[in-house]
Coordinates of C-alpha atoms in Angstrom, one line a residue:
X1 CA 66.4 119.0 53.0
X2 CA 63.4 121.2 53.1
X3 CA 62.9 122.6 50.1
X4 CA 63.9 119.1 48.6
X5 CA 60.9 117.3 50.5
X6 CA 58.4 120.0 49.7
X7 CA 58.5 120.0 46.1
X8 CA 56.4 116.9 46.8
X9 CA 53.2 118.7 48.2
X10 CA 52.5 119.9 44.8
X11 CA 48.6 119.9 44.1
X12 CA 48.0 119.9 48.3
X13 CA 50.4 123.1 48.4
X14 CA 46.8 125.2 48.5
X15 CA 45.9 123.2 51.3
X16 CA 48.8 123.1 53.3
X17 CA 48.7 127.1 53.1
X18 CA 45.2 127.3 54.1
X19 CA 45.7 125.2 57.3
X20 CA 47.7 127.8 58.9
X21 CA 45.2 130.3 58.2
X22 CA 42.5 128.2 60.0
X23 CA 44.2 127.7 62.4
X24 CA 45.3 131.4 63.2
X25 CA 41.4 131.9 63.3
X26 CA 40.6 129.0 65.7
X27 CA 43.8 130.5 67.8
X28 CA 42.9 133.9 68.1
X29 CA 39.0 132.7 68.9
X30 CA 40.0 130.8 71.6
X31 CA 42.0 133.9 73.2
X32 CA 39.4 136.1 72.7
X33 CA 37.2 133.6 75.0
X34 CA 39.1 134.4 78.1
X35 CA 39.4 138.2 77.9
X36 CA 36.0 138.8 77.1
X37 CA 35.0 136.0 80.3
X38 CA 37.3 138.5 82.1
X39 CA 35.6 141.8 81.2
X40 CA 31.7 139.6 81.7
X41 CA 33.3 139.1 85.3
X42 CA 34.0 142.8 85.7
X43 CA 30.7 143.6 84.9
X44 CA 29.0 140.8 86.8
X45 CA 31.2 142.7 90.4
X46 CA 29.9 146.4 88.9
X47 CA 26.3 144.8 89.7
X48 CA 25.5 144.0 85.7
X49 CA 21.9 143.6 84.5
X50 CA 20.7 140.2 83.4
X51 CA 20.5 141.6 79.9
X52 CA 24.5 142.6 79.9
X53 CA 25.1 139.0 81.0
X54 CA 23.1 136.9 78.2
X55 CA 24.7 139.7 75.7
X56 CA 28.1 138.6 76.7
X57 CA 27.5 134.9 76.8
X58 CA 25.9 134.6 73.1
X59 CA 29.3 136.5 72.4
X60 CA 31.2 134.0 74.3
X61 CA 29.2 130.9 72.7
X62 CA 29.4 132.4 68.8
X63 CA 33.1 133.0 69.6
X64 CA 33.4 129.4 70.5
X65 CA 30.7 128.2 67.4
X66 CA 33.5 130.0 64.8
X67 CA 36.2 128.6 66.7
X68 CA 35.0 125.1 66.3
X69 CA 34.1 125.6 62.8
X70 CA 38.1 126.8 61.9
X71 CA 39.3 124.2 63.7
X72 CA 37.3 121.2 62.2
X73 CA 38.2 123.0 58.5
X74 CA 41.6 122.9 59.8
X75 CA 41.6 119.6 61.0
X76 CA 40.6 118.7 57.7
X77 CA 43.1 120.7 55.0
X78 CA 45.7 119.1 57.6
X79 CA 44.9 115.8 57.1
X80 CA 44.0 116.2 53.4
X81 CA 47.4 117.9 53.5
X82 CA 49.6 115.8 55.0
X83 CA 48.6 112.4 54.2
X84 CA 48.7 113.9 50.4
X85 CA 52.0 114.6 51.0
X86 CA 53.0 111.1 52.3
X87 CA 51.6 109.4 49.1
X88 CA 53.5 111.7 46.9
X89 CA 56.6 111.8 49.0
X90 CA 56.4 108.0 48.5
X91 CA 55.6 108.0 45.5
X92 CA 58.4 110.1 43.9
X93 CA 60.9 108.0 45.9
X94 CA 59.7 104.9 44.2
X95 CA 59.5 107.0 40.8
X96 CA 63.5 108.5 41.6
X97 CA 63.9 104.2 42.3
X98 CA 62.8 103.1 38.6
X99 CA 65.1 105.2 37.1
X100 CA 68.6 104.0 39.1
X101 CA 71.1 102.0 37.4
X102 CA 72.4 99.0 38.8
X103 CA 75.6 100.8 40.1
X104 CA 73.0 103.7 41.8
X105 CA 71.2 100.9 42.9
X106 CA 74.4 98.8 44.6
X107 CA 74.5 102.2 46.9
X108 CA 71.3 101.0 48.6
X109 CA 70.5 97.7 50.0
X110 CA 66.6 96.6 49.8
X111 CA 66.0 96.6 53.5
X112 CA 66.9 100.5 53.6
X113 CA 64.8 101.3 50.5
X114 CA 61.9 99.3 52.0
X115 CA 62.8 101.3 55.3
X116 CA 62.2 104.8 53.8
X117 CA 59.7 104.3 51.2
X118 CA 57.2 103.0 54.5
X119 CA 59.1 104.0 58.4
X120 CA 60.4 107.2 57.3
X121 CA 57.9 108.1 54.5
X122 CA 55.3 107.6 57.5
X123 CA 57.4 109.7 60.2
X124 CA 57.8 112.5 58.1
X125 CA 54.2 112.9 57.2
X126 CA 52.9 112.3 61.0
X127 CA 55.5 115.2 62.0
X128 CA 54.1 117.7 58.7
X129 CA 50.6 117.2 60.1
X130 CA 52.1 117.8 63.5
X131 CA 53.6 121.3 62.1
X132 CA 50.7 122.5 60.6
X133 CA 48.5 121.8 63.2
X134 CA 50.2 122.2 66.3
X135 CA 53.3 124.0 64.8
X136 CA 52.1 127.0 63.9
X137 CA 48.9 126.4 66.9
X138 CA 51.5 126.7 69.6
X139 CA 53.6 129.9 69.1
X140 CA 50.3 131.4 67.9
X141 CA 48.3 130.5 70.7
X142 CA 51.9 131.7 73.6
X143 CA 52.0 135.0 71.4
X144 CA 48.7 136.5 71.2
X145 CA 48.4 135.3 75.0
X146 CA 51.2 137.2 76.1
X147 CA 50.4 139.9 74.2
X148 CA 47.2 139.7 75.7
X149 CA 48.5 139.7 79.1
X150 CA 50.7 142.4 78.9
X151 CA 47.9 144.8 77.9
X152 CA 45.5 143.5 81.1
X153 CA 48.3 143.7 83.4
X154 CA 51.2 145.2 82.3
X155 CA 54.7 144.1 83.8
X156 CA 53.2 141.3 85.5
X157 CA 53.2 139.4 82.1
X158 CA 57.1 139.3 82.8
X159 CA 56.6 136.0 85.4
X160 CA 55.5 134.2 82.2
X161 CA 58.3 135.0 80.0
X162 CA 61.0 134.2 83.6
X163 CA 59.3 130.7 83.3
X164 CA 58.9 130.3 79.8
X165 CA 62.8 130.9 78.7
X166 CA 64.0 127.9 80.9
X167 CA 61.5 125.8 80.3
X168 CA 62.4 126.4 76.0
X169 CA 65.7 125.9 76.8
X170 CA 65.5 122.5 78.9
X171 CA 63.2 120.8 76.0
X172 CA 65.9 122.2 74.0
X173 CA 68.2 120.5 75.2
X174 CA 66.5 117.1 75.7
X175 CA 65.8 117.2 71.5
X176 CA 69.4 118.0 71.3
X177 CA 70.7 115.2 73.6
X178 CA 68.1 112.7 72.2
X179 CA 68.9 113.0 68.4
X180 CA 71.9 110.7 68.2
X181 CA 70.0 107.8 69.8
X182 CA 67.3 108.5 67.1
X183 CA 69.4 108.6 64.2
X184 CA 71.2 105.1 65.0
X185 CA 68.0 103.5 65.8
X186 CA 66.7 104.2 62.6
X187 CA 69.6 103.0 60.9
X188 CA 68.6 99.8 63.0
X189 CA 65.3 99.4 61.6
X190 CA 67.6 98.7 58.3
X191 CA 69.0 95.7 59.8
X192 CA 65.4 94.3 61.5
X193 CA 63.7 94.9 58.1
X194 CA 67.4 93.2 56.4
X195 CA 66.2 89.7 59.1
X196 CA 62.5 89.6 58.0
X197 CA 63.4 89.6 54.2
X198 CA 65.9 87.0 54.5
X199 CA 64.0 84.3 56.7
X200 CA 61.4 84.7 54.6
X201 CA 62.7 84.3 51.2
X202 CA 64.6 81.1 52.4
X203 CA 62.3 79.6 54.8
X204 CA 62.2 76.7 52.9
X205 CA 65.9 76.6 53.8
X206 CA 65.5 77.6 57.3
X207 CA 63.2 75.1 58.1
X208 CA 65.0 71.5 55.9
X209 CA 68.0 73.0 58.4
X210 CA 66.3 73.3 61.5
X211 CA 67.3 77.1 62.2
X212 CA 64.7 78.6 63.2
X213 CA 65.8 79.2 66.9
X214 CA 68.5 81.0 65.6
X215 CA 66.9 82.8 62.7
X216 CA 64.4 84.1 65.9
X217 CA 67.7 84.8 68.0
X218 CA 69.1 87.1 65.1
X219 CA 65.8 88.9 64.3
X220 CA 65.6 89.7 68.7
X221 CA 68.8 91.0 68.5
X222 CA 68.1 93.6 65.9
X223 CA 65.1 94.5 67.2
X224 CA 66.9 94.6 70.7
X225 CA 69.1 97.1 69.4
X226 CA 66.3 99.1 68.2
X227 CA 64.6 98.7 71.5
X228 CA 68.0 99.9 73.4
X229 CA 68.6 103.2 71.1
X230 CA 64.7 104.2 71.3
X231 CA 64.6 103.7 74.7
X232 CA 67.7 105.6 75.5
X233 CA 66.2 108.7 73.1
X234 CA 63.0 108.2 75.1
X235 CA 64.5 108.7 78.4
X236 CA 66.0 111.7 78.0
X237 CA 62.6 113.2 75.8
X238 CA 60.8 112.0 79.5
X239 CA 62.4 114.6 81.3
X240 CA 60.1 116.8 79.1
X241 CA 57.1 115.8 81.3
X242 CA 58.5 116.8 85.2
X243 CA 60.0 120.0 83.7
X244 CA 56.5 121.3 82.7
X245 CA 54.9 120.1 85.7
X246 CA 57.7 121.7 88.0
X247 CA 57.2 124.9 85.3
X248 CA 52.9 124.7 86.1
X249 CA 53.8 124.5 89.5
X250 CA 56.3 127.7 89.4
X251 CA 53.5 129.2 87.5
X252 CA 50.7 128.9 90.0
X253 CA 53.1 129.8 93.2
X254 CA 54.2 132.4 91.6
X255 CA 50.4 134.1 90.2
X256 CA 48.7 133.2 93.2
X257 CA 51.6 135.2 95.3
X258 CA 52.1 138.3 93.3
X259 CA 48.6 138.6 91.6
X260 CA 46.9 138.6 95.2
X261 CA 49.7 141.0 96.8
X262 CA 48.8 143.4 94.3
X263 CA 45.4 143.0 94.5
X264 CA 45.2 143.7 98.6
X265 CA 47.8 146.2 98.1
X266 CA 45.9 148.6 95.5
X267 CA 42.6 147.3 96.5
X268 CA 41.5 145.5 93.1
X269 CA 42.9 149.3 91.4
X270 CA 46.1 147.9 89.5
X271 CA 44.3 144.3 89.0
X272 CA 41.2 143.3 90.0
X273 CA 39.5 139.5 90.0
X274 CA 38.4 139.5 86.1
X275 CA 42.2 140.2 85.5
X276 CA 43.1 137.6 87.9
X277 CA 41.2 135.0 86.1
X278 CA 42.0 135.8 83.0
X279 CA 46.4 135.6 83.8
X280 CA 45.8 132.1 85.3
X281 CA 43.7 131.2 82.0
X282 CA 46.4 132.7 79.8
X283 CA 49.3 131.3 81.9
X284 CA 47.8 127.6 81.2
X285 CA 47.6 128.0 77.7
X286 CA 51.0 129.6 77.3
X287 CA 52.3 126.2 79.7
X288 CA 50.1 123.8 78.2
X289 CA 51.4 125.1 74.6
X290 CA 54.6 124.6 75.5
X291 CA 53.5 121.1 76.8
X292 CA 52.2 120.4 72.7
X293 CA 55.6 122.5 71.1
X294 CA 57.5 119.8 73.0
X295 CA 55.4 117.2 71.6
X296 CA 56.0 118.4 68.3
X297 CA 59.9 119.0 68.8
X298 CA 60.1 115.1 69.8
X299 CA 58.3 114.1 66.5
X300 CA 60.9 116.3 64.5
X301 CA 63.2 115.3 66.8
X302 CA 62.5 110.9 65.3
X303 CA 62.0 112.2 62.0
X304 CA 65.0 114.7 61.2
X305 CA 67.1 111.5 60.7
X306 CA 63.6 110.4 58.1
X307 CA 64.4 113.3 56.5
X308 CA 67.8 112.7 55.5
X309 CA 67.2 109.3 54.4
X310 CA 64.7 110.2 52.3
X311 CA 66.8 113.1 51.1
X312 CA 69.2 110.7 49.9
X313 CA 66.9 108.6 48.1
X314 CA 65.5 111.1 46.0
X315 CA 68.6 113.0 45.3
X316 CA 70.6 109.7 44.2
X317 CA 70.9 110.1 40.4
X318 CA 71.4 107.5 38.1
X319 CA 74.9 107.2 36.8
X320 CA 72.9 106.0 33.4
X321 CA 71.9 109.0 31.0
X322 CA 70.6 109.1 27.8
X323 CA 72.6 111.7 25.3
X324 CA 71.8 114.6 23.8
X325 CA 70.0 113.1 20.8
X326 CA 69.5 109.6 21.5
X327 CA 69.5 107.1 18.6
X328 CA 65.6 105.5 18.9
X329 CA 66.1 102.7 16.9
X330 CA 68.5 100.0 17.3
X331 CA 69.7 98.2 13.9
X332 CA 70.2 94.9 13.9
X333 CA 72.0 92.1 16.5
X334 CA 75.2 92.8 16.4
X335 CA 77.7 93.3 18.8
X336 CA 80.9 94.3 19.3
X337 CA 83.5 94.9 22.5
X338 CA 85.6 96.8 21.7
X339 CA 88.8 96.3 24.1
X340 CA 86.3 97.2 26.9
X341 CA 87.5 96.9 30.9
X342 CA 84.9 97.6 33.7
X343 CA 84.8 97.2 37.2
X344 CA 81.8 97.8 39.4
X345 CA 82.8 100.9 41.2
X346 CA 85.1 103.6 40.4
X347 CA 87.2 102.5 44.5
X348 CA 86.7 98.8 43.4
X349 CA 90.2 96.6 43.8
X350 CA 89.5 93.9 41.2
X351 CA 88.5 94.8 37.8
X352 CA 85.4 92.7 36.4
X353 CA 86.6 92.6 32.6
X354 CA 90.1 93.2 31.5
X355 CA 90.2 94.6 27.8
X356 CA 88.0 92.4 26.1
X357 CA 87.7 92.4 22.6
X358 CA 84.6 90.8 20.8
X359 CA 82.6 90.8 17.7
X360 CA 79.4 89.0 17.7
X361 CA 77.5 88.7 14.4
X362 CA 73.7 89.5 13.7
X363 CA 71.5 86.1 14.2
X364 CA 74.5 84.1 15.0
X365 CA 74.2 82.4 18.5
X366 CA 77.7 82.4 20.9
X367 CA 77.9 80.3 23.8
X368 CA 79.9 81.2 27.0
X369 CA 81.4 78.7 29.9
X370 CA 83.5 80.1 33.0
X371 CA 84.2 79.1 36.2
X372 CA 82.6 80.7 39.4
X373 CA 83.2 84.5 39.5
X374 CA 84.9 84.2 35.6
X375 CA 82.8 87.5 34.8
X376 CA 80.0 86.0 32.8
X377 CA 77.5 88.2 33.8
X378 CA 79.6 91.2 34.0
X379 CA 79.8 90.7 30.3
X380 CA 76.3 90.5 28.9
X381 CA 75.1 93.2 31.2
X382 CA 77.3 95.7 29.5
X383 CA 75.1 95.1 26.3
X384 CA 71.7 96.5 27.3
X385 CA 73.8 99.3 29.4
X386 CA 72.6 97.9 32.8
X387 CA 76.4 99.8 33.9
X388 CA 78.8 101.7 31.6
X389 CA 82.2 100.2 30.7
X390 CA 84.8 102.3 32.3
X391 CA 87.3 101.9 29.3
X392 CA 86.5 100.9 26.0
X393 CA 82.6 100.9 24.1
X394 CA 80.6 98.4 23.3
X395 CA 78.3 98.9 20.0
X396 CA 75.1 97.3 19.2
X397 CA 74.1 97.0 15.8
X398 CA 77.1 99.0 15.1
X399 CA 76.4 102.2 17.6
X400 CA 78.0 102.8 20.8
X401 CA 75.1 101.7 23.5
X402 CA 75.7 105.2 25.4
X403 CA 74.0 107.2 22.3
X404 CA 71.0 104.9 22.0
X405 CA 68.0 105.9 24.2
X406 CA 68.3 103.7 26.7
X407 CA 64.6 102.1 26.9
X408 CA 65.4 101.7 23.0
X409 CA 68.2 100.0 23.0
X410 CA 66.6 97.5 25.9
X411 CA 63.7 97.3 24.3
X412 CA 66.1 95.3 21.7
X413 CA 67.4 93.1 24.4
X414 CA 65.5 90.2 26.2
X415 CA 67.3 89.1 29.3
X416 CA 66.7 85.6 30.7
X417 CA 68.1 85.2 34.4
X418 CA 68.9 82.1 36.6
X419 CA 66.9 83.7 39.3
X420 CA 64.3 84.4 37.5
X421 CA 61.7 86.4 38.8
X422 CA 57.6 86.4 38.5
X423 CA 55.5 88.8 39.9
X424 CA 52.2 88.8 41.6
X425 CA 49.3 88.2 39.0
X426 CA 48.3 85.3 36.2
X427 CA 50.7 83.7 34.1
X428 CA 49.4 85.8 31.0
X429 CA 50.0 88.9 32.4
X430 CA 53.5 87.4 33.3
X431 CA 53.8 86.6 30.1
X432 CA 52.7 89.8 28.7
X433 CA 55.6 91.4 29.8
X434 CA 57.6 90.5 27.4
X435 CA 54.8 92.1 25.1
X436 CA 51.8 93.6 26.3
X437 CA 49.6 93.5 23.3
X438 CA 50.2 90.1 22.6
X439 CA 46.7 88.0 21.3
X440 CA 46.4 84.7 23.2
X441 CA 47.0 82.8 20.1
X442 CA 50.8 84.4 20.5
X443 CA 51.0 83.9 24.1
X444 CA 50.3 80.3 24.0
X445 CA 53.0 80.2 20.7
X446 CA 55.7 81.6 23.3
X447 CA 54.7 78.9 26.1
X448 CA 54.8 76.0 23.9
X449 CA 57.8 77.3 22.1
X450 CA 59.4 77.6 26.0
X451 CA 58.2 74.2 26.6
X452 CA 55.1 75.4 29.5
X453 CA 52.3 75.1 27.7
X454 CA 51.8 71.4 28.9
X455 CA 52.2 72.2 33.0
X456 CA 50.2 75.4 32.5
X457 CA 47.0 73.2 30.8
X458 CA 47.9 71.1 34.0
X459 CA 46.4 73.8 36.1
X460 CA 43.0 74.3 37.0
X461 CA 42.7 77.8 35.6
X462 CA 45.3 77.3 32.9
X463 CA 46.8 80.4 31.8
X464 CA 44.7 82.4 33.9
X465 CA 46.4 80.4 36.9
X466 CA 47.3 83.2 40.1
X467 CA 51.2 83.2 40.0
X468 CA 52.1 84.3 44.0
X469 CA 54.9 86.9 44.8
X470 CA 58.0 86.1 43.5
X471 CA 56.0 82.6 41.6
X472 CA 56.4 80.6 44.8
X473 CA 53.4 78.6 44.1
X474 CA 55.5 77.1 40.6
X475 CA 58.6 75.0 40.4
X476 CA 62.7 76.5 39.7
X477 CA 62.0 74.3 35.9
X478 CA 58.7 76.2 35.4
X479 CA 59.5 79.3 36.5
X480 CA 63.0 78.9 33.9
X481 CA 60.0 78.2 31.2
X482 CA 57.7 81.1 32.1
X483 CA 60.6 83.7 31.4
X484 CA 62.0 82.2 28.4
X485 CA 58.4 82.4 27.0
X486 CA 58.1 85.7 28.7
X487 CA 61.6 86.6 26.4
X488 CA 59.9 85.1 23.3
X489 CA 56.8 87.1 23.4
X490 CA 59.7 90.4 23.2
X491 CA 60.6 88.9 19.8
X492 CA 64.0 91.2 20.7
X493 CA 66.8 91.2 18.2
X494 CA 69.5 90.3 21.1
X495 CA 68.5 87.4 23.5
X496 CA 70.7 86.9 26.7
X497 CA 70.3 83.9 28.5
X498 CA 72.1 83.9 31.4
X499 CA 72.3 80.1 33.1
X500 CA 68.6 80.1 32.1
X501 CA 68.4 76.5 31.9
X502 CA 69.8 75.3 35.1
X503 CA 66.7 73.7 36.4
X504 CA 65.7 72.3 33.4
X505 CA 66.6 68.4 32.4
X506 CA 68.7 68.0 29.2
X507 CA 65.9 67.0 26.6
X508 CA 63.6 70.1 27.5
X509 CA 67.0 72.5 27.1
X510 CA 67.6 70.9 23.5
X511 CA 64.1 71.3 22.9
X512 CA 64.2 75.6 23.8
X513 CA 67.2 75.7 21.5
X514 CA 65.8 74.3 18.7
X515 CA 63.1 76.8 19.0
X516 CA 64.9 79.9 19.4
X517 CA 66.7 78.7 16.0
X518 CA 63.2 78.2 14.5
X519 CA 61.4 81.3 15.8
X520 CA 63.7 83.8 16.5
X521 CA 66.6 83.3 13.3
X522 CA 67.6 86.7 12.7
X523 CA 68.0 87.5 16.7
X524 CA 71.7 87.2 18.2
X525 CA 71.7 84.8 21.1
X526 CA 74.4 84.8 23.5
X527 CA 73.7 81.7 26.1
X528 CA 75.8 81.7 29.7
X529 CA 75.5 77.7 30.8
X530 CA 77.2 75.5 33.3
X531 CA 76.2 72.6 31.4
X532 CA 78.8 72.3 28.1
X533 CA 75.4 70.0 26.5
X534 CA 73.4 73.8 26.5
X535 CA 76.2 75.3 24.2
X536 CA 78.0 72.2 22.4
X537 CA 75.6 72.7 19.3
X538 CA 76.8 77.1 19.3
X539 CA 78.2 78.3 16.4
X540 CA 81.0 80.0 18.5
X541 CA 81.8 79.4 22.4
X542 CA 83.8 81.2 24.4
X543 CA 85.5 80.7 27.2
X544 CA 86.3 82.7 30.4
X545 CA 88.7 83.0 33.0
X546 CA 89.5 85.8 35.4
X547 CA 87.2 88.3 33.6
X548 CA 89.2 87.4 30.3
X549 CA 88.2 85.5 27.3
X550 CA 90.8 82.9 27.4
X551 CA 89.7 80.9 24.4
X552 CA 87.0 81.1 21.5
X553 CA 85.8 78.2 18.8
X554 CA 83.5 75.4 17.9
X555 CA 82.6 72.6 20.3
X556 CA 85.2 70.1 18.6
X557 CA 87.6 73.2 18.5
X558 CA 87.8 73.3 22.5
X559 CA 88.0 70.2 23.1
X560 CA 91.3 70.3 21.4
X561 CA 92.9 73.6 22.5
X562 CA 90.9 74.3 25.4
X563 CA 92.4 72.7 28.8
X564 CA 89.4 74.8 30.4
X565 CA 86.4 73.5 28.2
X566 CA 88.1 70.0 28.0
X567 CA 88.2 69.8 31.7
X568 CA 84.3 71.2 32.6
X569 CA 83.2 69.0 29.7
X570 CA 85.1 65.3 31.1
X571 CA 83.7 66.0 34.1
X572 CA 79.9 66.4 33.1
X573 CA 80.5 63.6 30.4
X574 CA 83.4 61.1 31.8
X575 CA 82.1 57.8 30.4
X576 CA 80.7 58.9 26.8
X577 CA 84.1 60.9 26.3
X578 CA 85.8 57.6 27.8
X579 CA 83.7 56.0 24.6
X580 CA 84.1 59.0 22.2
X581 CA 88.2 59.1 22.8
X582 CA 88.5 55.1 22.8
X583 CA 86.5 54.9 19.5
X584 CA 89.3 57.5 17.8
X585 CA 92.0 55.7 19.2
X586 CA 90.9 52.5 17.2
X587 CA 89.9 54.2 14.1
X588 CA 93.8 55.3 14.2

């Protein structure tokens, strides 16, 4: 795990390596100060001259200044290394998420990815900074202080060890007991973020149904869970303070008793006043650094779970891979489903598509009708290889989609979904997602064909009108037409519309279909719709039910032979159907 995370250091590796060296220099000089002070006290007790005192004082000042310089430099390098590490860590996670296939994304919810990119990354960054600074400083300080103590007072320095060992053991046990609580608490962050995201996205529904109190209660429940688990873990870690205070008190009593006894019994021969002062100083240095070490362990305990969660994102691999020698160009828009069977996961109980055998010629317009859950969207998602089939093969331009370069394949396919997504930026910037090099005239033409030019020009800023996140400041129908214009700019070999005109009126829908015929005559067009009027002029209409194509034909043919299509049509066009049938019977 550590090896995986440290890959994100990259250009900050030198700073991360330099920081401990600077900390070592700072710590070494800090330890030399009490040692030199002890020598000064002994010199004064022997009747030193003023010159010697001033000389030693200047040495102490020099040590302090150099130590301060090392500490300042260490602070700068540590801050830069930790901030850079956090930046790279977030970048690496986000970059890897961009490579995920839909199957991989299905293993992570949106709230958990947000938490890992924000809260978890911040926890790891903070821990890394503390390790570089305090994590190296504390053990170096403790080690040097112990060595210097043994040099100065001999066996009496063992009292430090007798106090440190039980204290260190107690700190370790506290952290070990607190870890499960932190592990659960960070998982609860996902539920909290999910509550926030769901509420904000659906705020209009919440207000229209007057459910503010219910949503607040749900949020407070998620927040309470985090509070409860964090409180339980922090209660355990709160024992660190009392344990440290006990150690300090025990140390003070022990050093006063044993050192005073040694001074009195040996009349200052075994240990003198300067050594006595140094032992106090070193002792408090050791205990204070143990306390700082416990703070690091606390932060590490909180971030260990964050490390594992980040590692999951970094190590997750897409299920969609390019072949060794991928095909770089799609010849035409022909589509072939060769006995395709598909399910969304290997463990899924339900098969989404069953033995689909379908052949679509280049430039053909195919409509797809079917009830909710009939797998219409599942079918078209296999064409740009958003998912891979379980059995059989999907071919585009006569070549298995698994043999294409993924980017080349998807560049030849444009999808307009029912749940259209617009991004923060101007209308023109959103449309140029289809073709970033499109001229202003091309952008305007695409908007005109998608029947979007009229409402765009009604805005004060026209094509420079700012679109809020998710297209919150435009209606559903306007959003759909903008997304259709974006797809038209791409000029794809295959155009897929997944119920993407559901929010526009039938007259506008007809105009958009006419634009497809004139603007993209050679493009293969697949139109998924709930309204039969959106597909009745297609070259062929597929009727899907329970993951199978149960009927196929033109509008008139399906009215005669398909009960499902006829039922949908008559329920939507009952009056006109009755008139048509009456006229037909009259002619007979």
